[in-house]
PDB file of C-alpha atoms and ligand atoms in Angstrom:
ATOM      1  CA  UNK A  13      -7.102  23.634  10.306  1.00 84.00           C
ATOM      2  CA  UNK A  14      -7.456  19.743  10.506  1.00 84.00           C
ATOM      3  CA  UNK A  15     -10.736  18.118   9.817  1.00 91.00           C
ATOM      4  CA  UNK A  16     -13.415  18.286  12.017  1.00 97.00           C
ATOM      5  CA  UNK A  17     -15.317  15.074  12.598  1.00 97.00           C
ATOM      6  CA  UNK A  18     -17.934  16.151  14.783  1.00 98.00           C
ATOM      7  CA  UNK A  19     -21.300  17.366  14.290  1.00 98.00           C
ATOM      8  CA  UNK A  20     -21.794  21.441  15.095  1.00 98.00           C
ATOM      9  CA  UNK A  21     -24.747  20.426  17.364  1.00 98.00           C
ATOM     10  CA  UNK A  22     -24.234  18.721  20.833  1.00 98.00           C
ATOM     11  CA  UNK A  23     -27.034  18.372  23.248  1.00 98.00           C
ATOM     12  CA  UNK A  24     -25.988  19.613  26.900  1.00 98.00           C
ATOM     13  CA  UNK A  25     -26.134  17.276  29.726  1.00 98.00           C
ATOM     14  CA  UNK A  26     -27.297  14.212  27.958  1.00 95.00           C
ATOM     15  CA  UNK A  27     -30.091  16.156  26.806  1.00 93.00           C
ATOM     16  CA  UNK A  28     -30.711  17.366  29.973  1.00 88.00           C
ATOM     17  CA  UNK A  29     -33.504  19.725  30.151  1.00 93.00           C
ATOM     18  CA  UNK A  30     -36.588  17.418  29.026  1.00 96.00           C
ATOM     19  CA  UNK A  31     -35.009  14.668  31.138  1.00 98.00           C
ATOM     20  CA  UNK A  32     -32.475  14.793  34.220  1.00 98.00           C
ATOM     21  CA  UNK A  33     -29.056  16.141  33.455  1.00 98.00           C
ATOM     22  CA  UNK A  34     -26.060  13.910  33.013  1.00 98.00           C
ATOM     23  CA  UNK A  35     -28.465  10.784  32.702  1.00 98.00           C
ATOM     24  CA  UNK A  36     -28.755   7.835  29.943  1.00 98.00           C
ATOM     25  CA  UNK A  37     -32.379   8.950  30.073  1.00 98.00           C
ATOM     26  CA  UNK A  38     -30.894  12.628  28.672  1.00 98.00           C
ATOM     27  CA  UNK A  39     -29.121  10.765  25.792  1.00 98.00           C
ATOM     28  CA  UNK A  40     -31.884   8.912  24.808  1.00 98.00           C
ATOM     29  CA  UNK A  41     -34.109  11.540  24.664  1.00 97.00           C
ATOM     30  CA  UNK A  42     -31.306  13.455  22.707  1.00 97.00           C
ATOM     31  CA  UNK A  43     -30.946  11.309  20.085  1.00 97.00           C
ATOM     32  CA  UNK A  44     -34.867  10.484  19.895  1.00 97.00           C
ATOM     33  CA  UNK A  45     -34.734  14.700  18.631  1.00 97.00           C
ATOM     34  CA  UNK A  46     -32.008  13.337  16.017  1.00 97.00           C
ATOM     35  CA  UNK A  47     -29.034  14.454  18.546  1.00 98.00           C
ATOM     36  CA  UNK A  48     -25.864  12.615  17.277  1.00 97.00           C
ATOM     37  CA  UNK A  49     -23.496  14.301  19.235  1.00 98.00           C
ATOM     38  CA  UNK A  50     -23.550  15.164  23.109  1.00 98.00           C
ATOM     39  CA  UNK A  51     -21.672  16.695  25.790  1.00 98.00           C
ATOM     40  CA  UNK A  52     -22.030  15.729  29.629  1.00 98.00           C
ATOM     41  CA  UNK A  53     -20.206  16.569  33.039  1.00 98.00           C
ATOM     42  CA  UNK A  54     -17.985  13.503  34.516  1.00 98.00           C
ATOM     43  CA  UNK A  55     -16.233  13.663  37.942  1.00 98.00           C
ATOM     44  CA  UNK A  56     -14.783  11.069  40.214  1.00 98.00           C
ATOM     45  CA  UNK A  57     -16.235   8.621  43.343  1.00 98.00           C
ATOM     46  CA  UNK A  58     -14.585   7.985  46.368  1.00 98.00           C
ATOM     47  CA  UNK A  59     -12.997   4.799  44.558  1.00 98.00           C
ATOM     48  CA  UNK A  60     -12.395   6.111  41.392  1.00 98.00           C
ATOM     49  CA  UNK A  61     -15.026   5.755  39.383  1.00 98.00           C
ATOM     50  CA  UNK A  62     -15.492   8.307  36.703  1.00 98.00           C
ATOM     51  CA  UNK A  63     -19.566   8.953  36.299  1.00 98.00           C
ATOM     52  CA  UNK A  64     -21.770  11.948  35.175  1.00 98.00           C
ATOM     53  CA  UNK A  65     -22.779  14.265  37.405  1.00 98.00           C
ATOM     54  CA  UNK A  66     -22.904  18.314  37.094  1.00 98.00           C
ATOM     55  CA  UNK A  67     -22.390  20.009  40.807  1.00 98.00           C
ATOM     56  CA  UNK A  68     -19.617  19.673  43.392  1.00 98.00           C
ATOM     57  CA  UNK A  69     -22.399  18.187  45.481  1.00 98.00           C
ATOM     58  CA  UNK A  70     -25.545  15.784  45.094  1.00 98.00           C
ATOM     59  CA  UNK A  71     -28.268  17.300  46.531  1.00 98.00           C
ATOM     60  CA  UNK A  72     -29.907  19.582  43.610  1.00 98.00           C
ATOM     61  CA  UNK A  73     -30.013  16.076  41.065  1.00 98.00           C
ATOM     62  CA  UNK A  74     -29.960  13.097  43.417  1.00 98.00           C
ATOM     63  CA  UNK A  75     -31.251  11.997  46.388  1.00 98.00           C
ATOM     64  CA  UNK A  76     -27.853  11.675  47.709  1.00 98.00           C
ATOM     65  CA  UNK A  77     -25.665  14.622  50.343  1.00 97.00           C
ATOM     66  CA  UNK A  78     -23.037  16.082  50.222  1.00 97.00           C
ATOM     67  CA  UNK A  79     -19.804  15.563  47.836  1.00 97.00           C
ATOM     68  CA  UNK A  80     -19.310  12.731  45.293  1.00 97.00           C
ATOM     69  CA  UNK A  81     -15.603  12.498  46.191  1.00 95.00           C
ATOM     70  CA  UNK A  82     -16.788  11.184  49.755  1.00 96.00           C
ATOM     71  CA  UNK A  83     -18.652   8.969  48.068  1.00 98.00           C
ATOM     72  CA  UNK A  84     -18.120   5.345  47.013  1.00 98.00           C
ATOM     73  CA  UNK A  85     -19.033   3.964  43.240  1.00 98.00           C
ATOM     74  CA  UNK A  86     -21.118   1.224  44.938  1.00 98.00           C
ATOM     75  CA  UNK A  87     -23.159   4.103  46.902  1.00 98.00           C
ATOM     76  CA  UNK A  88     -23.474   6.449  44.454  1.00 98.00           C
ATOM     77  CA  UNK A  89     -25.286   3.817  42.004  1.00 98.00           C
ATOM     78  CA  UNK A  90     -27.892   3.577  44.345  1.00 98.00           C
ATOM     79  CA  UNK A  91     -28.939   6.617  44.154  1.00 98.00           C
ATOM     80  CA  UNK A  92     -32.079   8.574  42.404  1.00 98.00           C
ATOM     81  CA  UNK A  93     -30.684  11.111  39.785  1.00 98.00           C
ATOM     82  CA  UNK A  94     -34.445  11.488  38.151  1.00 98.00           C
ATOM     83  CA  UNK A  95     -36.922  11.838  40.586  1.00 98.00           C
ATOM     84  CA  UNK A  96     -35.707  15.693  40.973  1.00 98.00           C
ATOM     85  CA  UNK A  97     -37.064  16.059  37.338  1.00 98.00           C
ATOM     86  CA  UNK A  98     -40.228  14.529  37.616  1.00 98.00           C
ATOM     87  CA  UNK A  99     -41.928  11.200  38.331  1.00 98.00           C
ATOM     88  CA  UNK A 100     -41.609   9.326  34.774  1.00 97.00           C
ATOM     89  CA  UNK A 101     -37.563   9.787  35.711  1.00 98.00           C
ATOM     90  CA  UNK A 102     -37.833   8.733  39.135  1.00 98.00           C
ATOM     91  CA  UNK A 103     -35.172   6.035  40.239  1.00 98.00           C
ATOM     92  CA  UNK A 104     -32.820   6.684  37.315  1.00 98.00           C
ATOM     93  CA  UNK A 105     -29.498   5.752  38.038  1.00 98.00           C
ATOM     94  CA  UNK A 106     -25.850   8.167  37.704  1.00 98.00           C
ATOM     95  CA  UNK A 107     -24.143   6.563  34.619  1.00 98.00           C
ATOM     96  CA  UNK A 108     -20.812   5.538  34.896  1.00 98.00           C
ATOM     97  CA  UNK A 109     -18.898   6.958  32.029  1.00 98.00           C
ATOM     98  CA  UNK A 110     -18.106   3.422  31.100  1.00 98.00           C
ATOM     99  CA  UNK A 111     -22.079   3.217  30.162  1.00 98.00           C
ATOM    100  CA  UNK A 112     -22.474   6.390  28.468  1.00 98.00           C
ATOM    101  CA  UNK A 113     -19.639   5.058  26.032  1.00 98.00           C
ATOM    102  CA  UNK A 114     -21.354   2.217  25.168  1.00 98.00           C
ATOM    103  CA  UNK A 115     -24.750   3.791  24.371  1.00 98.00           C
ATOM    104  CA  UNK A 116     -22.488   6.569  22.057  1.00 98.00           C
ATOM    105  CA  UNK A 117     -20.871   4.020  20.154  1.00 97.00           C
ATOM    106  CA  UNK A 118     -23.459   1.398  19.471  1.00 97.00           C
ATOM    107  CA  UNK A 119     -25.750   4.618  18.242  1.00 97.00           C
ATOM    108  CA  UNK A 120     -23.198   6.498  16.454  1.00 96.00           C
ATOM    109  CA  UNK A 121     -22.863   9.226  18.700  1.00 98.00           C
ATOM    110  CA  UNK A 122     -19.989  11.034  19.343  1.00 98.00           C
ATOM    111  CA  UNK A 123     -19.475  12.315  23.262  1.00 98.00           C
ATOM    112  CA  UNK A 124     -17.777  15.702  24.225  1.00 98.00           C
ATOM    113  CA  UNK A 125     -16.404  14.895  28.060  1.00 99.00           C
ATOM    114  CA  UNK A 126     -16.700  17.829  30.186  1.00 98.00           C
ATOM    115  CA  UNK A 127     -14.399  16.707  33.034  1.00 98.00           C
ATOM    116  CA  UNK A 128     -15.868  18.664  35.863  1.00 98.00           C
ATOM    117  CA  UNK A 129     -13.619  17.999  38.897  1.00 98.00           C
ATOM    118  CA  UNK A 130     -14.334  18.457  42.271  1.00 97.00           C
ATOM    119  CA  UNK A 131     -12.314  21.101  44.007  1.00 97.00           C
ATOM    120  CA  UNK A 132      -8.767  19.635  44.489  1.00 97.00           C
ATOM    121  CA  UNK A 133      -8.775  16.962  42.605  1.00 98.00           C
ATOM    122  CA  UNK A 134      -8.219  18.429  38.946  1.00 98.00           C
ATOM    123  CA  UNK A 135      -5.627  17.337  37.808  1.00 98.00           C
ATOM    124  CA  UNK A 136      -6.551  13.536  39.111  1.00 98.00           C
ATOM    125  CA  UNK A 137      -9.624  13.609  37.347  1.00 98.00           C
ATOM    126  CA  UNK A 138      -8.408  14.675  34.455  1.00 98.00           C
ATOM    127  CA  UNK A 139      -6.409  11.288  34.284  1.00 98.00           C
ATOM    128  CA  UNK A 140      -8.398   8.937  35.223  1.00 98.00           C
ATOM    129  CA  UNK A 141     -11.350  10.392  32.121  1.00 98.00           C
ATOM    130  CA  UNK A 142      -8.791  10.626  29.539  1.00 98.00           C
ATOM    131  CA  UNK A 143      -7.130   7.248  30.598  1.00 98.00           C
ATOM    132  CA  UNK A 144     -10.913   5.411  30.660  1.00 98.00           C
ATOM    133  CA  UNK A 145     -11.809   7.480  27.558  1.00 98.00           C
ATOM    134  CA  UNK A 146      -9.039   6.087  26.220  1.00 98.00           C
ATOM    135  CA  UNK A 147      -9.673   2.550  27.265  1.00 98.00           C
ATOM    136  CA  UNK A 148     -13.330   3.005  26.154  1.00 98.00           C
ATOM    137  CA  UNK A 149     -13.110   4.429  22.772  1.00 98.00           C
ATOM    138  CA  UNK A 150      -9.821   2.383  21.608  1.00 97.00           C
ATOM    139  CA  UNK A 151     -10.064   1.791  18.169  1.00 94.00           C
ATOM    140  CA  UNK A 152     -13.665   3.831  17.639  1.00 95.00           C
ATOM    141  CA  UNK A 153     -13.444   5.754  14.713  1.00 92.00           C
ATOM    142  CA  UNK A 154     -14.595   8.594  16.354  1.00 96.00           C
ATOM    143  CA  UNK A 155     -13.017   9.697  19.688  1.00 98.00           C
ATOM    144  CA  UNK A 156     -14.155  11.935  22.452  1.00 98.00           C
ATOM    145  CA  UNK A 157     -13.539  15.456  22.892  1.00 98.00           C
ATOM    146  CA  UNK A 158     -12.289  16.036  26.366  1.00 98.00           C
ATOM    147  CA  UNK A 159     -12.799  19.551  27.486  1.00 98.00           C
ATOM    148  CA  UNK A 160     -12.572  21.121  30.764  1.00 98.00           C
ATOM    149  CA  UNK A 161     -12.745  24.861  32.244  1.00 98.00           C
ATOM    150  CA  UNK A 162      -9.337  23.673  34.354  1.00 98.00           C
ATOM    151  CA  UNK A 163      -6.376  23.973  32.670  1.00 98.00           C
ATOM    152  CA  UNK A 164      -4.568  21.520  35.643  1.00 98.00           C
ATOM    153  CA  UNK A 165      -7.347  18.777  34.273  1.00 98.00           C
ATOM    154  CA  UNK A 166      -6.534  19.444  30.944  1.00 98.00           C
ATOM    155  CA  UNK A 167      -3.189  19.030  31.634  1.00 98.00           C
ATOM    156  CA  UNK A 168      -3.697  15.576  33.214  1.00 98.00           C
ATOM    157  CA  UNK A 169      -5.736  14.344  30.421  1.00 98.00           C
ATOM    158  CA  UNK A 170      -3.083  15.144  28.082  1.00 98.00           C
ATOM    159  CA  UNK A 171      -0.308  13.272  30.420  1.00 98.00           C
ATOM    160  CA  UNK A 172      -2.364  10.273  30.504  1.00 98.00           C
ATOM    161  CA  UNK A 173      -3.642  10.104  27.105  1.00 98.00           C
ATOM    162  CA  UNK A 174      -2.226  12.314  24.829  1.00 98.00           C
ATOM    163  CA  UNK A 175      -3.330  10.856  21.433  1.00 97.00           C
ATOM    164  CA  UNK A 176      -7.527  12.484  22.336  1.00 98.00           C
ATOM    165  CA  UNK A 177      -8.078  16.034  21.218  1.00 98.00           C
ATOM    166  CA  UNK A 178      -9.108  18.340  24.055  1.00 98.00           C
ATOM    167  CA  UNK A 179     -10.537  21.468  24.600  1.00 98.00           C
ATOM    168  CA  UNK A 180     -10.363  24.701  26.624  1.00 98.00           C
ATOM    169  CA  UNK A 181     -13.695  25.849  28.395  1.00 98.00           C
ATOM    170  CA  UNK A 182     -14.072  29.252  28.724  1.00 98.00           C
ATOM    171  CA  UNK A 183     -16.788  31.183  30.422  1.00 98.00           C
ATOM    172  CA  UNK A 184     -14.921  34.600  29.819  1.00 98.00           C
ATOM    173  CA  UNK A 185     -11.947  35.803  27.921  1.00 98.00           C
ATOM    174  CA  UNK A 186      -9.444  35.675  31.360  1.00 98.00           C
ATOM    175  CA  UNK A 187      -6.362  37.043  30.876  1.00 97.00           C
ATOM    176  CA  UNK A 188      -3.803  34.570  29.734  1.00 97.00           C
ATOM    177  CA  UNK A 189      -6.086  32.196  27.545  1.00 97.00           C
ATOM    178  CA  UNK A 190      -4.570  32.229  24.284  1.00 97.00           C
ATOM    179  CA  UNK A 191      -1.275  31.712  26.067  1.00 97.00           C
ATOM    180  CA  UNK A 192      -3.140  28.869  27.989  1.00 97.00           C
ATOM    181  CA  UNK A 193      -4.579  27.641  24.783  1.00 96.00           C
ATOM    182  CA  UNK A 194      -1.010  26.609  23.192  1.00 97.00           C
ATOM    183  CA  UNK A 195       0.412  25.433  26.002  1.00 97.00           C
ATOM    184  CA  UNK A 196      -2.582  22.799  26.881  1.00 98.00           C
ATOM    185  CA  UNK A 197      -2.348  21.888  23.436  1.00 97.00           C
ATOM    186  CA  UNK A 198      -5.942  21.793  22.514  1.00 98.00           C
ATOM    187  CA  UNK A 199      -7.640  21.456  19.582  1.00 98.00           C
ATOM    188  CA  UNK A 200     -10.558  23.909  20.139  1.00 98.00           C
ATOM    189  CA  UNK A 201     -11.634  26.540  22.352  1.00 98.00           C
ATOM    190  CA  UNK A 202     -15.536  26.519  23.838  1.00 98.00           C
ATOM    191  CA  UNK A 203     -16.575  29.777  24.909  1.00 98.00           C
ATOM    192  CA  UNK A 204     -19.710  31.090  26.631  1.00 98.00           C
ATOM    193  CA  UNK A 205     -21.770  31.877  23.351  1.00 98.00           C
ATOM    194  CA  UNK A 206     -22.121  35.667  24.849  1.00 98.00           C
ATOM    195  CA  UNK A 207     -18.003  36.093  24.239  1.00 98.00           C
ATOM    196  CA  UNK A 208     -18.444  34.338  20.929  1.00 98.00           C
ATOM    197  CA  UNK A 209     -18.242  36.789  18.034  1.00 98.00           C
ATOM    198  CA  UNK A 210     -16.756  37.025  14.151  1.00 98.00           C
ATOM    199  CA  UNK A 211     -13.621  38.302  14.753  1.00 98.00           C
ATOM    200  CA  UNK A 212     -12.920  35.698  17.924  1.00 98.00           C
ATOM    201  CA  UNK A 213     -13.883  32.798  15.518  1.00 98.00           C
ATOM    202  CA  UNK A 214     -11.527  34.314  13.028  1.00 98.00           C
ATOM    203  CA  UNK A 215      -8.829  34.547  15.239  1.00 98.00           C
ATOM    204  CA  UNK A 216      -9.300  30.942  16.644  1.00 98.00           C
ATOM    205  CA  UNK A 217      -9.367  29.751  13.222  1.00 98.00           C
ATOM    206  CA  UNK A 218      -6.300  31.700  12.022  1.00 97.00           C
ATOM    207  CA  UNK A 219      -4.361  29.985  15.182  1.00 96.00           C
ATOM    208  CA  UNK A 220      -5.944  26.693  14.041  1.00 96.00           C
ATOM    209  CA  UNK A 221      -8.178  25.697  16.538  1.00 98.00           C
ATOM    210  CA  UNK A 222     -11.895  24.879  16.260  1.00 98.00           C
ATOM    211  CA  UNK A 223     -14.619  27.719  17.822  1.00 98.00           C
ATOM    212  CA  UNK A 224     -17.271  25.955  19.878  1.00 98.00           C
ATOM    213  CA  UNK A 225     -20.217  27.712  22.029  1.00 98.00           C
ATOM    214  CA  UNK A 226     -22.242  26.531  25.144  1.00 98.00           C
ATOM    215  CA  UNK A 227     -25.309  26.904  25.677  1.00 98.00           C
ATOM    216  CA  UNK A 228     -27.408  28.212  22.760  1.00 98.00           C
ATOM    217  CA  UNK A 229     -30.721  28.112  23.467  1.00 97.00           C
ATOM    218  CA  UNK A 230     -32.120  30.958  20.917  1.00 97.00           C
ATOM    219  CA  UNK A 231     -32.946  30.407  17.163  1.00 97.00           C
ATOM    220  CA  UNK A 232     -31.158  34.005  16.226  1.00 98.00           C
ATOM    221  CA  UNK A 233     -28.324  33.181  17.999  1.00 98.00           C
ATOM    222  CA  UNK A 234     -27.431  30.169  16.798  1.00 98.00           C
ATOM    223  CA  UNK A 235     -28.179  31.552  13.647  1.00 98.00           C
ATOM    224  CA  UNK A 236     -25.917  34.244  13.717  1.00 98.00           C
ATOM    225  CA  UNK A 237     -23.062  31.729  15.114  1.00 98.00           C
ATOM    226  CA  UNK A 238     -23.727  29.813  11.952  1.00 98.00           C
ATOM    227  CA  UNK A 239     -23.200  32.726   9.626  1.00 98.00           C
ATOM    228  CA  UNK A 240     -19.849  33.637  11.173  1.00 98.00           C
ATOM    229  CA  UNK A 241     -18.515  29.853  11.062  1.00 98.00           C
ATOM    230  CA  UNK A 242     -18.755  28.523  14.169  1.00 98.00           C
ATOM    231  CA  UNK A 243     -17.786  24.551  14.734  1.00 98.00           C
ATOM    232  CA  UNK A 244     -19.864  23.503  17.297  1.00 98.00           C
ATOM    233  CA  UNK A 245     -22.964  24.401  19.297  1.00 98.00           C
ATOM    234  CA  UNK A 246     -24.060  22.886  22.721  1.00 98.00           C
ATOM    235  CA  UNK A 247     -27.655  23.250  23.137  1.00 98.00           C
ATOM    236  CA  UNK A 248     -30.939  21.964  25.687  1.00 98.00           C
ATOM    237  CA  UNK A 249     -33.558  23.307  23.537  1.00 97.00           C
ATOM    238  CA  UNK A 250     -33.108  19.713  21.381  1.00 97.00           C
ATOM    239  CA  UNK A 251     -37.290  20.061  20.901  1.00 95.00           C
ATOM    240  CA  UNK A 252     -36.584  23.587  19.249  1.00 95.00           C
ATOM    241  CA  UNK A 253     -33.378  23.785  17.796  1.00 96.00           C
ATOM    242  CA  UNK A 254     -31.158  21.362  15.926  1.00 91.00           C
ATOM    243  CA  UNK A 255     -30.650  17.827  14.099  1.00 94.00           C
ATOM    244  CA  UNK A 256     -34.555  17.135  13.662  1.00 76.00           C
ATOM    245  CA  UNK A 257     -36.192  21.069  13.623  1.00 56.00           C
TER     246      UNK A 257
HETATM  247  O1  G3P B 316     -19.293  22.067  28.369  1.00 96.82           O
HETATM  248  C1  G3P B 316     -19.986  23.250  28.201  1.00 96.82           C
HETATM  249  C2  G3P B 316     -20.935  23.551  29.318  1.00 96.82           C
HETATM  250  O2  G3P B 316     -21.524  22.378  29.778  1.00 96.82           O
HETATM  251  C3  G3P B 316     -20.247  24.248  30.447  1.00 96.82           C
HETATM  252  O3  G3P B 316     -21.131  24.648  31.440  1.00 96.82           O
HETATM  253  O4  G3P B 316     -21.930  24.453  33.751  1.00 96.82           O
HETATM  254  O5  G3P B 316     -23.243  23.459  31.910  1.00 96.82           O
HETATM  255  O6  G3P B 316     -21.105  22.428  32.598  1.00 96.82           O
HETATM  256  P1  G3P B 316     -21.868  23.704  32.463  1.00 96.82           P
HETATM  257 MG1   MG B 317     -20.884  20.840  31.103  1.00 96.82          MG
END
């Protein structure tokens, strides 16, 4: 296997339990618990405007309706994505990918991408995150991992910028991953930490890719992932588990 720059814990969402998902307030908090390393959700506007944002709509973390993808950049950057959480949060703005990059790199974090499309655009979205991941981190000496649970986005983000690793999300073992796993040419494979065992991280190993797990939120677990060599853990619990406990 190549070496593995990144650190084996990433805090989910920003950090995105203690403060709102997918928000520079997340990240902060994050690496405020010692976090070096997150992962967050990005998706397009309207315009084309890759920002963070979990769900194929806004209502459960903004104060905005409906989709995103109906959605200017302008529009969407007026929205609340905190008050949801609680007050202290209230009138946080969605980050634009561009600003997440810039907080990572001036504190020596390094960013996993999730790209989350909306339905029908994959492989679009896919493109335009590598290809302003690419833009973003050019010349960092430590670039992003792009990983998605669509192999079409994958497939765009290694069209448009084929030089950052990637890697396949997987919530179960569907028939057809490893297969999908060469051909998207990724460096790792992140499963759901319930599908994660010993022999699954020996076997990802022995094909040369990196095991990661999402989202471990119990001590034994992580533990036990640990023991059998996992790469990579993507945790909220950053109070409980992690860089500073
Ligand atoms: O990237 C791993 C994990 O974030 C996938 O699940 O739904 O939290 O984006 P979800
Ligand atoms: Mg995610």
């Amino acid at each position: 296997m190549k070496p593995w720059p990144y650190p084996i814990w990433l805090a989910h969402r920003g950090a995105g339990k203690l403060a709102p998902e997918n928000t520079l307030a997340a990240f902060r908090l994050g690496a405020g618990f010692g976090f070096r390393a997150f992962e967050c959700d990005v998706k397009l506007s309207r315009d084309g405007e890759a920002f963070l944002l979990h769900d194929d709509t806004l209502e459960r973390t903004t104060s905005g309706l409906g989709s995103p993808n109906n959605v200017d950049w302008a529009d969407l950057a007026r929205l609340d994505a905190g008050g949801w959480h609680s007050a202290p949060f209230a009138a946080e703005p969605l980050p634009t990918l561009t600003r997440i990059a810039a907080f990572c790199q001036a504190n020596g974090c390094a960013l996993n991408i999730e790209i989350k499309p909306c339905p029908g655009v994959e492989r679009l979205t896919g493109e335009v995150a590598a290809r302003e991941a690419a833009r973003l981190w050019a010349g960092a000496a430590l670039p992003p991992l792009l990983s998605s649970f669509s192999p079409e986005a994958l497939e765009g983000a290694r069209n448009a910028a084929p030089a950052l690793p990637r890697a396949l999300l997987l919530d179960t073992l569907w028939d057809g991953w490893a297969e999908a796993t060469v051909a998207l040419g990724v460096v790792a494979v992140i499963t759901n930490w319930r599908v994660m065992d010993a022999a699954l991280i020996e076997r990802l190993h022995a094909s040369g890719w990196r095991a990661l797990v999402y989202t471990v939120n119990d001590a034994a677990v992580a533990e036990r992932l640990i023991a059998e060599g996992i790469d990579g853990i993507i945790t909220d619990a950053v109070n409980e588990l992690g860089p500073s406990c």
